[in-house]
mmCIF file of C-alpha atoms and ligand atoms in Angstrom:
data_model
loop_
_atom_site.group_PDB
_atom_site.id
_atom_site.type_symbol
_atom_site.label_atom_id
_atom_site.label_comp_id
_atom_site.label_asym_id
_atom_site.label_seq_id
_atom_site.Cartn_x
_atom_site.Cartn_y
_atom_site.Cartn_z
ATOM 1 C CA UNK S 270 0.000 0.000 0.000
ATOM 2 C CA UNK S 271 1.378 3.259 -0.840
ATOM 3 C CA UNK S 272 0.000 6.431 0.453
ATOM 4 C CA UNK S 273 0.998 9.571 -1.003
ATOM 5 C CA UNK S 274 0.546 13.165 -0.276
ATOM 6 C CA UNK S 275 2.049 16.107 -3.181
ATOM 7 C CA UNK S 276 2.658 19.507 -2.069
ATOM 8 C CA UNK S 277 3.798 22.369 -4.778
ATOM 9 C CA UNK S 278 3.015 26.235 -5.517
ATOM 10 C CA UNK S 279 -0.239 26.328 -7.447
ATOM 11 C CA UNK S 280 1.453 25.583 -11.143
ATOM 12 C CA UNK S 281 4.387 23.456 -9.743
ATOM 13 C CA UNK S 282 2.743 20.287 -11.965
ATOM 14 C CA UNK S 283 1.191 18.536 -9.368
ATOM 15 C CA UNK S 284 -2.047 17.320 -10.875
ATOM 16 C CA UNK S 285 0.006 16.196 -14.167
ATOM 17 C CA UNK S 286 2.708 14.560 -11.808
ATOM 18 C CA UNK S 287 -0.139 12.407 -9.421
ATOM 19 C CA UNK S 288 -2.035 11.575 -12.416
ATOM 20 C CA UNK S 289 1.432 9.850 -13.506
ATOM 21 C CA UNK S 290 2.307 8.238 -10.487
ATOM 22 C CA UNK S 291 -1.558 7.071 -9.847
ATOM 23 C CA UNK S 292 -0.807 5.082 -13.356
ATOM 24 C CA UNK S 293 2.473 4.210 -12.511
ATOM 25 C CA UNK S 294 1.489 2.369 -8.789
ATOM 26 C CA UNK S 295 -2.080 1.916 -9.651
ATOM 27 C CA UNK S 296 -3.366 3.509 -6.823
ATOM 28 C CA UNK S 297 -6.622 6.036 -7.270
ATOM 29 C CA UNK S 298 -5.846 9.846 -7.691
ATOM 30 C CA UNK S 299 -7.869 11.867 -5.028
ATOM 31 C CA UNK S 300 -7.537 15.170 -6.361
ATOM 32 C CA UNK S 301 -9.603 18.268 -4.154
ATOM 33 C CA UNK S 302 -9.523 20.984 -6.611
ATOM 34 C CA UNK S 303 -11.078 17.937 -9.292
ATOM 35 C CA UNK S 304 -13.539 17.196 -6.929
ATOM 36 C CA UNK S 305 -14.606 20.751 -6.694
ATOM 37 C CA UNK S 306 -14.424 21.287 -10.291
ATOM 38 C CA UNK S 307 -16.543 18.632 -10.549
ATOM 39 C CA UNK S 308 -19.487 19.503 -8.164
ATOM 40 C CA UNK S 309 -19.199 23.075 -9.810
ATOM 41 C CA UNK S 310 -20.212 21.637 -13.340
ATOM 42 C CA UNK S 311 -22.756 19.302 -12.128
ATOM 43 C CA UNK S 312 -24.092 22.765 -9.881
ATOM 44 C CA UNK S 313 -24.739 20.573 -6.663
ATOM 45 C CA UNK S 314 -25.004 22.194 -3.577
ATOM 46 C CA UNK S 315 -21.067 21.529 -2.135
ATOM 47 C CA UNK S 316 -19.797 23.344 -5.873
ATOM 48 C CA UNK S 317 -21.944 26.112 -5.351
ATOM 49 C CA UNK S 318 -20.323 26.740 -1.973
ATOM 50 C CA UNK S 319 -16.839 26.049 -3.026
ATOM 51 C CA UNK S 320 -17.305 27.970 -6.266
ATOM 52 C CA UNK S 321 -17.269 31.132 -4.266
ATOM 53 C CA UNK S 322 -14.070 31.084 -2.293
ATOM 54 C CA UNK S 323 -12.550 29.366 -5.779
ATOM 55 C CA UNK S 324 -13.581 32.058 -7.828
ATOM 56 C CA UNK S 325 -11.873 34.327 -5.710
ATOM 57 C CA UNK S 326 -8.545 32.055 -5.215
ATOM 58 C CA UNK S 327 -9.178 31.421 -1.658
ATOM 59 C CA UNK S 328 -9.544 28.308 0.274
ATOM 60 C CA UNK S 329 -12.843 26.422 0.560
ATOM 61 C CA UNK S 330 -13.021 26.018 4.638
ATOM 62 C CA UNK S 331 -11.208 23.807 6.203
ATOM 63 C CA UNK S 332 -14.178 21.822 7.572
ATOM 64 C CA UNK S 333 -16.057 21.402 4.389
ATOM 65 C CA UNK S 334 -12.477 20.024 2.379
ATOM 66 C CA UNK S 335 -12.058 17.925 5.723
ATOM 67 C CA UNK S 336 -15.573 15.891 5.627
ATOM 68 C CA UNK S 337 -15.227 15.575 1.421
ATOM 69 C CA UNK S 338 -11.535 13.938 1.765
ATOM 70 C CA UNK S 339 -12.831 12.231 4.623
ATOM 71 C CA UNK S 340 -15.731 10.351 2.791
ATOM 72 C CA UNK S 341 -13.557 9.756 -0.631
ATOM 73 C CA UNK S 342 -10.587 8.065 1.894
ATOM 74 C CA UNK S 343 -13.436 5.999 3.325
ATOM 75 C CA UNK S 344 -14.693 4.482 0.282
ATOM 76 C CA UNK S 345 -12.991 0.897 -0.284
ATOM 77 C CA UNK S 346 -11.464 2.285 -4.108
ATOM 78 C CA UNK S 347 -8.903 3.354 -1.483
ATOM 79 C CA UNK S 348 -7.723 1.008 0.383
ATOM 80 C CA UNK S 349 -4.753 -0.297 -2.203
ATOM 81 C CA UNK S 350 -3.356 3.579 -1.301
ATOM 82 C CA UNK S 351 -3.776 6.978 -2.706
ATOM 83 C CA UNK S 352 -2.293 9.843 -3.674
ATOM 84 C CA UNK S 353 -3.533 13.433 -2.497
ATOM 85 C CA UNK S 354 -3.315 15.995 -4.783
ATOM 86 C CA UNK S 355 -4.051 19.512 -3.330
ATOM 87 C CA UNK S 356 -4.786 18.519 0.048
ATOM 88 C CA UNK S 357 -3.483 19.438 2.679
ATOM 89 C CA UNK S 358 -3.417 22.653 2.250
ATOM 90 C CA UNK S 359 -3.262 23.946 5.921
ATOM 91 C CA UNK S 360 -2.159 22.538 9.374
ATOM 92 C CA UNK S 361 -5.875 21.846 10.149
ATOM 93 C CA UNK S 362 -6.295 20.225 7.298
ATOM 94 C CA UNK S 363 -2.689 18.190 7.935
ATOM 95 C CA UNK S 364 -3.912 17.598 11.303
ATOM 96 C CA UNK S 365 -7.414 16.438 10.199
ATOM 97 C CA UNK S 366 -5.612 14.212 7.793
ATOM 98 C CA UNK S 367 -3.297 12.714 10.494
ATOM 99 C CA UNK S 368 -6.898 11.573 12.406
ATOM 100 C CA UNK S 369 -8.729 10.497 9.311
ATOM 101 C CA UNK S 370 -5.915 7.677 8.484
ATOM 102 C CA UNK S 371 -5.154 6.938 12.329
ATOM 103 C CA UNK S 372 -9.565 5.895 12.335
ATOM 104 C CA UNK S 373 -8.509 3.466 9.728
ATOM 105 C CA UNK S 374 -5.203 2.662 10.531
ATOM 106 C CA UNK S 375 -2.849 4.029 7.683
ATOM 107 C CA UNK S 376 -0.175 6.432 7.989
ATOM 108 C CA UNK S 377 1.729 8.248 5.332
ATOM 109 C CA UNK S 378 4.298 6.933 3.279
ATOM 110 C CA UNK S 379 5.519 10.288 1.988
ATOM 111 C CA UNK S 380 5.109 13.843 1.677
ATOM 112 C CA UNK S 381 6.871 14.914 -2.242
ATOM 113 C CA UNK S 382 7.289 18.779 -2.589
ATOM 114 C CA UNK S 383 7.484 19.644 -6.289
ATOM 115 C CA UNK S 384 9.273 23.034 -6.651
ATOM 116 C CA UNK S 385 9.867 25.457 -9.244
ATOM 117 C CA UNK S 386 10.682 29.144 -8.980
ATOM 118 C CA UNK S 387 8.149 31.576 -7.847
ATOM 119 C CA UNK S 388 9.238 34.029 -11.165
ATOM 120 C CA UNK S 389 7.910 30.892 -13.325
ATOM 121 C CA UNK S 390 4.428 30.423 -11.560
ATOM 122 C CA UNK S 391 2.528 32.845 -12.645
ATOM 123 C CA UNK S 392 4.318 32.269 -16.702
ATOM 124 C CA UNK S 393 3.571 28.714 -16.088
ATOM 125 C CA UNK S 394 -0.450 29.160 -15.092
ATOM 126 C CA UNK S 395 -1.411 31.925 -17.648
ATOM 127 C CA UNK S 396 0.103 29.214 -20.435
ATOM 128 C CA UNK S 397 -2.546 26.969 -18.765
ATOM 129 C CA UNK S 398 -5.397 29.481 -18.874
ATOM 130 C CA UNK S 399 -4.681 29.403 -22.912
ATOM 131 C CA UNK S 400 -4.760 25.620 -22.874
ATOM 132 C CA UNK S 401 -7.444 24.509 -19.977
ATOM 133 C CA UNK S 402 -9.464 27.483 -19.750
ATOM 134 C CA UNK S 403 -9.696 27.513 -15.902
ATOM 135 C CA UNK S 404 -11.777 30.262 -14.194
ATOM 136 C CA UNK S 405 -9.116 30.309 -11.384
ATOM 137 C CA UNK S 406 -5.959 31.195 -13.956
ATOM 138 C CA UNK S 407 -6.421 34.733 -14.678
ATOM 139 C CA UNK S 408 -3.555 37.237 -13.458
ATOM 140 C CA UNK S 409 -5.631 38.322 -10.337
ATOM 141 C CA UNK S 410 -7.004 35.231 -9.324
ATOM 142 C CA UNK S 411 -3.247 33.255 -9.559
ATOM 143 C CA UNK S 412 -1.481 36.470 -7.541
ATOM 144 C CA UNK S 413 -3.982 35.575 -4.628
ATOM 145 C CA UNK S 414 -3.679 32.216 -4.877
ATOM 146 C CA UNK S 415 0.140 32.359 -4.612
ATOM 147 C CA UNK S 416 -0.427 34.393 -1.303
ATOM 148 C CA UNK S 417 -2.617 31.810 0.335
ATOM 149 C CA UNK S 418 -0.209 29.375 -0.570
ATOM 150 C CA UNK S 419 2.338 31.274 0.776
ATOM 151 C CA UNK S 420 0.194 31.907 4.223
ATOM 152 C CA UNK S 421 -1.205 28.854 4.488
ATOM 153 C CA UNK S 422 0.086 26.237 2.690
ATOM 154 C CA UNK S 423 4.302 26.776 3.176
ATOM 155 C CA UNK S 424 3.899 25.773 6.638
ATOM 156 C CA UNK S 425 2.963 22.309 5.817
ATOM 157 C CA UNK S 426 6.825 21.994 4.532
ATOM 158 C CA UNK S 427 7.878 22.173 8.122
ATOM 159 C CA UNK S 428 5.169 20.418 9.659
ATOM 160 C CA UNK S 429 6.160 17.342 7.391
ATOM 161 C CA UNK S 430 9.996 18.178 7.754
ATOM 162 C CA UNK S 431 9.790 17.729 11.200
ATOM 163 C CA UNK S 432 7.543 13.837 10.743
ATOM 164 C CA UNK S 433 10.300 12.944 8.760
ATOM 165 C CA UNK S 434 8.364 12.472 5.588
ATOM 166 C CA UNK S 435 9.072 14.967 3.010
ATOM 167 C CA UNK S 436 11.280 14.403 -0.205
ATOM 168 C CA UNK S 437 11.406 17.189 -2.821
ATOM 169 C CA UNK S 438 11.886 17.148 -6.563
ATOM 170 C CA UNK S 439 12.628 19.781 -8.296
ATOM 171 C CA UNK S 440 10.051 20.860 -10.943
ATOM 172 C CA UNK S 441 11.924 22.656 -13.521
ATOM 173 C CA UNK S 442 11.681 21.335 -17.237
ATOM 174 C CA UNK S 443 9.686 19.011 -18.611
ATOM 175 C CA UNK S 444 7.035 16.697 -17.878
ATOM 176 C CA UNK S 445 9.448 14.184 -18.645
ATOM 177 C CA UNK S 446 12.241 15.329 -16.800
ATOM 178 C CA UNK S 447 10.175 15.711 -13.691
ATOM 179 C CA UNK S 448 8.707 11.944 -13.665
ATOM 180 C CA UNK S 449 12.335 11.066 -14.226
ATOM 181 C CA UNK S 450 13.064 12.757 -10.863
ATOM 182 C CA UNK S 451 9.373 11.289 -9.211
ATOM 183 C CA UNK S 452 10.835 7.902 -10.234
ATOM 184 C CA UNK S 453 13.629 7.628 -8.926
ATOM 185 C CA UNK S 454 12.441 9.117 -5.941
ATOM 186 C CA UNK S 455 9.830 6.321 -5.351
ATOM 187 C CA UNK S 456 12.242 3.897 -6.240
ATOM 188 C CA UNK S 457 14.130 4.735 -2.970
HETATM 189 P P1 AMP B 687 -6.237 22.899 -7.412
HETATM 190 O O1 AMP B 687 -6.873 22.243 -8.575
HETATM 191 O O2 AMP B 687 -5.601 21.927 -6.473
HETATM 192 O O3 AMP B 687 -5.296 24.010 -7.813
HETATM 193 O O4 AMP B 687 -7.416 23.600 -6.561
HETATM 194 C C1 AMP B 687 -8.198 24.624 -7.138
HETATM 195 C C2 AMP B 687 -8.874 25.426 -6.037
HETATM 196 O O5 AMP B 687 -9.744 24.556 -5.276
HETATM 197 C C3 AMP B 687 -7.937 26.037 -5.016
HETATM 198 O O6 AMP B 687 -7.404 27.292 -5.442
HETATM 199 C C4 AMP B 687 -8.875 26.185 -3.809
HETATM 200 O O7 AMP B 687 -9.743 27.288 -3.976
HETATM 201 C C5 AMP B 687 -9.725 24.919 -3.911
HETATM 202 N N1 AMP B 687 -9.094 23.829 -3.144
HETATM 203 C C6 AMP B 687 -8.510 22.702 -3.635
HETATM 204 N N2 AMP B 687 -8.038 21.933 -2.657
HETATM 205 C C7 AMP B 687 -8.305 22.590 -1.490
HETATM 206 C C8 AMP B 687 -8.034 22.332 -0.117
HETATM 207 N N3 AMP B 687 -7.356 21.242 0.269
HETATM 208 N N4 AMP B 687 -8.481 23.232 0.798
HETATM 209 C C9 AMP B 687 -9.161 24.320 0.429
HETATM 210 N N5 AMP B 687 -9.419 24.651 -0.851
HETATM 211 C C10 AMP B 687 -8.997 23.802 -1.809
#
C-alpha cells in the first residue's frame, strides 16, 4: 500500500505529476480541486459553496475540504493507497488528515514537494489558462492564490519536515524530466 501526499506552488505540476504516479502504482488519484471542479459543473449544492471562495482564489473552509476527503478516503477504491493531490493545504487540514488515516489505521508513506521558482508560476499558469481554460488562472485570481499558498500552505513543509516524511523534486523542465526525478524518488 502506498500512500501519497504532493505539495507544490499552485502551477508546480502537481495534478500532471499524481495523475502519472496514480498510473504508474495503480493507486486512485484523489484530487480536491477535481472534486470541486466537478461539483461546480454538475451545480450541486457543495460546488456552489466552493465555487465562491474558488472564484476568488481562496480556500474552501477547512471543515467542508475535511468531511469531502474524509468520505472519498473511506470508500474501499482506497484502500490499495492513494495519492492526495491539493490537500493538505493547511495545518488543520494536515492535522485532520493525520486523524482520518489513524480511524482506519494508515499512515503516510511520503510527503513529495514539487518546486519550481516563484518568477515561473505565474508564466507557467497563464500558459494553462490558454490551454485549460480555468476560471481560477487569470492574473488576479493566480497572484492571490500564490499568497494563500504562501500563508497557508508553506507551513505544511515544516510540519512534514519535522515527521520525517518529506522528499522534494525539483520541478523545472519538462514533464518528462520531472517523472524522471518522481521515479527515482519512489524507487528509494
Ligand atoms: P487545485 O486544482 O488543487 O489548484 O485547486 C483549485 C482550487 O480549489 C484552489 O485554489 C482552492 O480554492 C480549492 N481547493 C482545492 N483543494 C483545497 C483544499 N485542500 N483546501 C481548500 N481549498 C482547496
Amino acid at each position: 500500500m502506498k500512500t501519497i501526499v504532493l505539495l507544490g506552488a499552485p502551477g508546480a505540476g502537481k495534478g500532471t505529476q499524481a495523475k502519472k504516479l496514480c498510473d504508474y502504482l495503480d493507486i486512485p488519484h484523489v484530487s480536491t480541486g477535481d472534486i470541486f471542479r466537478h461539483n461546480i459543473e454538475g451545480k450541486t449544492a457543495l460546488g456552489r459553496e466552493a465555487e465562491k471562495y474558488i472564484s476568488q482564489g481562496n480556500l474552501v473552509p477547512d471543515e467542508l475540504t475535511n468531511r469531502l476527503v474524509e468520505s472519498r478516503l473511506h470508500e474501499g477504491a482506497c484502500d490499495s493507497g492513494f495519492v492526495l493531490d491539493g490537500f493538505p493545504r493547511t495545518v488543520n487540514q494536515a492535522d485532520a488528515l493525520k486523524s482520518i488515516l489513524h480511524r482506519c489505521a494508515r499512515t503516510l508513506d511520503a510527503v513529495i514537494d514539487i518546486t519550481i521558482p516563484e518568477e515561473e508560476i505565474i508564466e507557467r499558469l497563464l500558459k494553462r489558462a490558454h490551454i485549460e481554460g480555468r476560471a481560477d488562472d487569470t492574473r488576479e485570481v493566480i497572484t492571490r492564490r500564490i499568497s494563500v499558498y504562501h500563508q497557508s500552505t508553506e507551513p505544511l513543509l515544516a510540519y512534514y519536515e519535522k515527521e520525517g516524511l518529506l522528499c522534494s523534486v525539483d520541478g523545472h523542465g519538462s514533464i518528462d524530466d520531472v517523472w524522471q526525478r518522481m521515479k527515482s524518488l519512489i524507487a528509494k
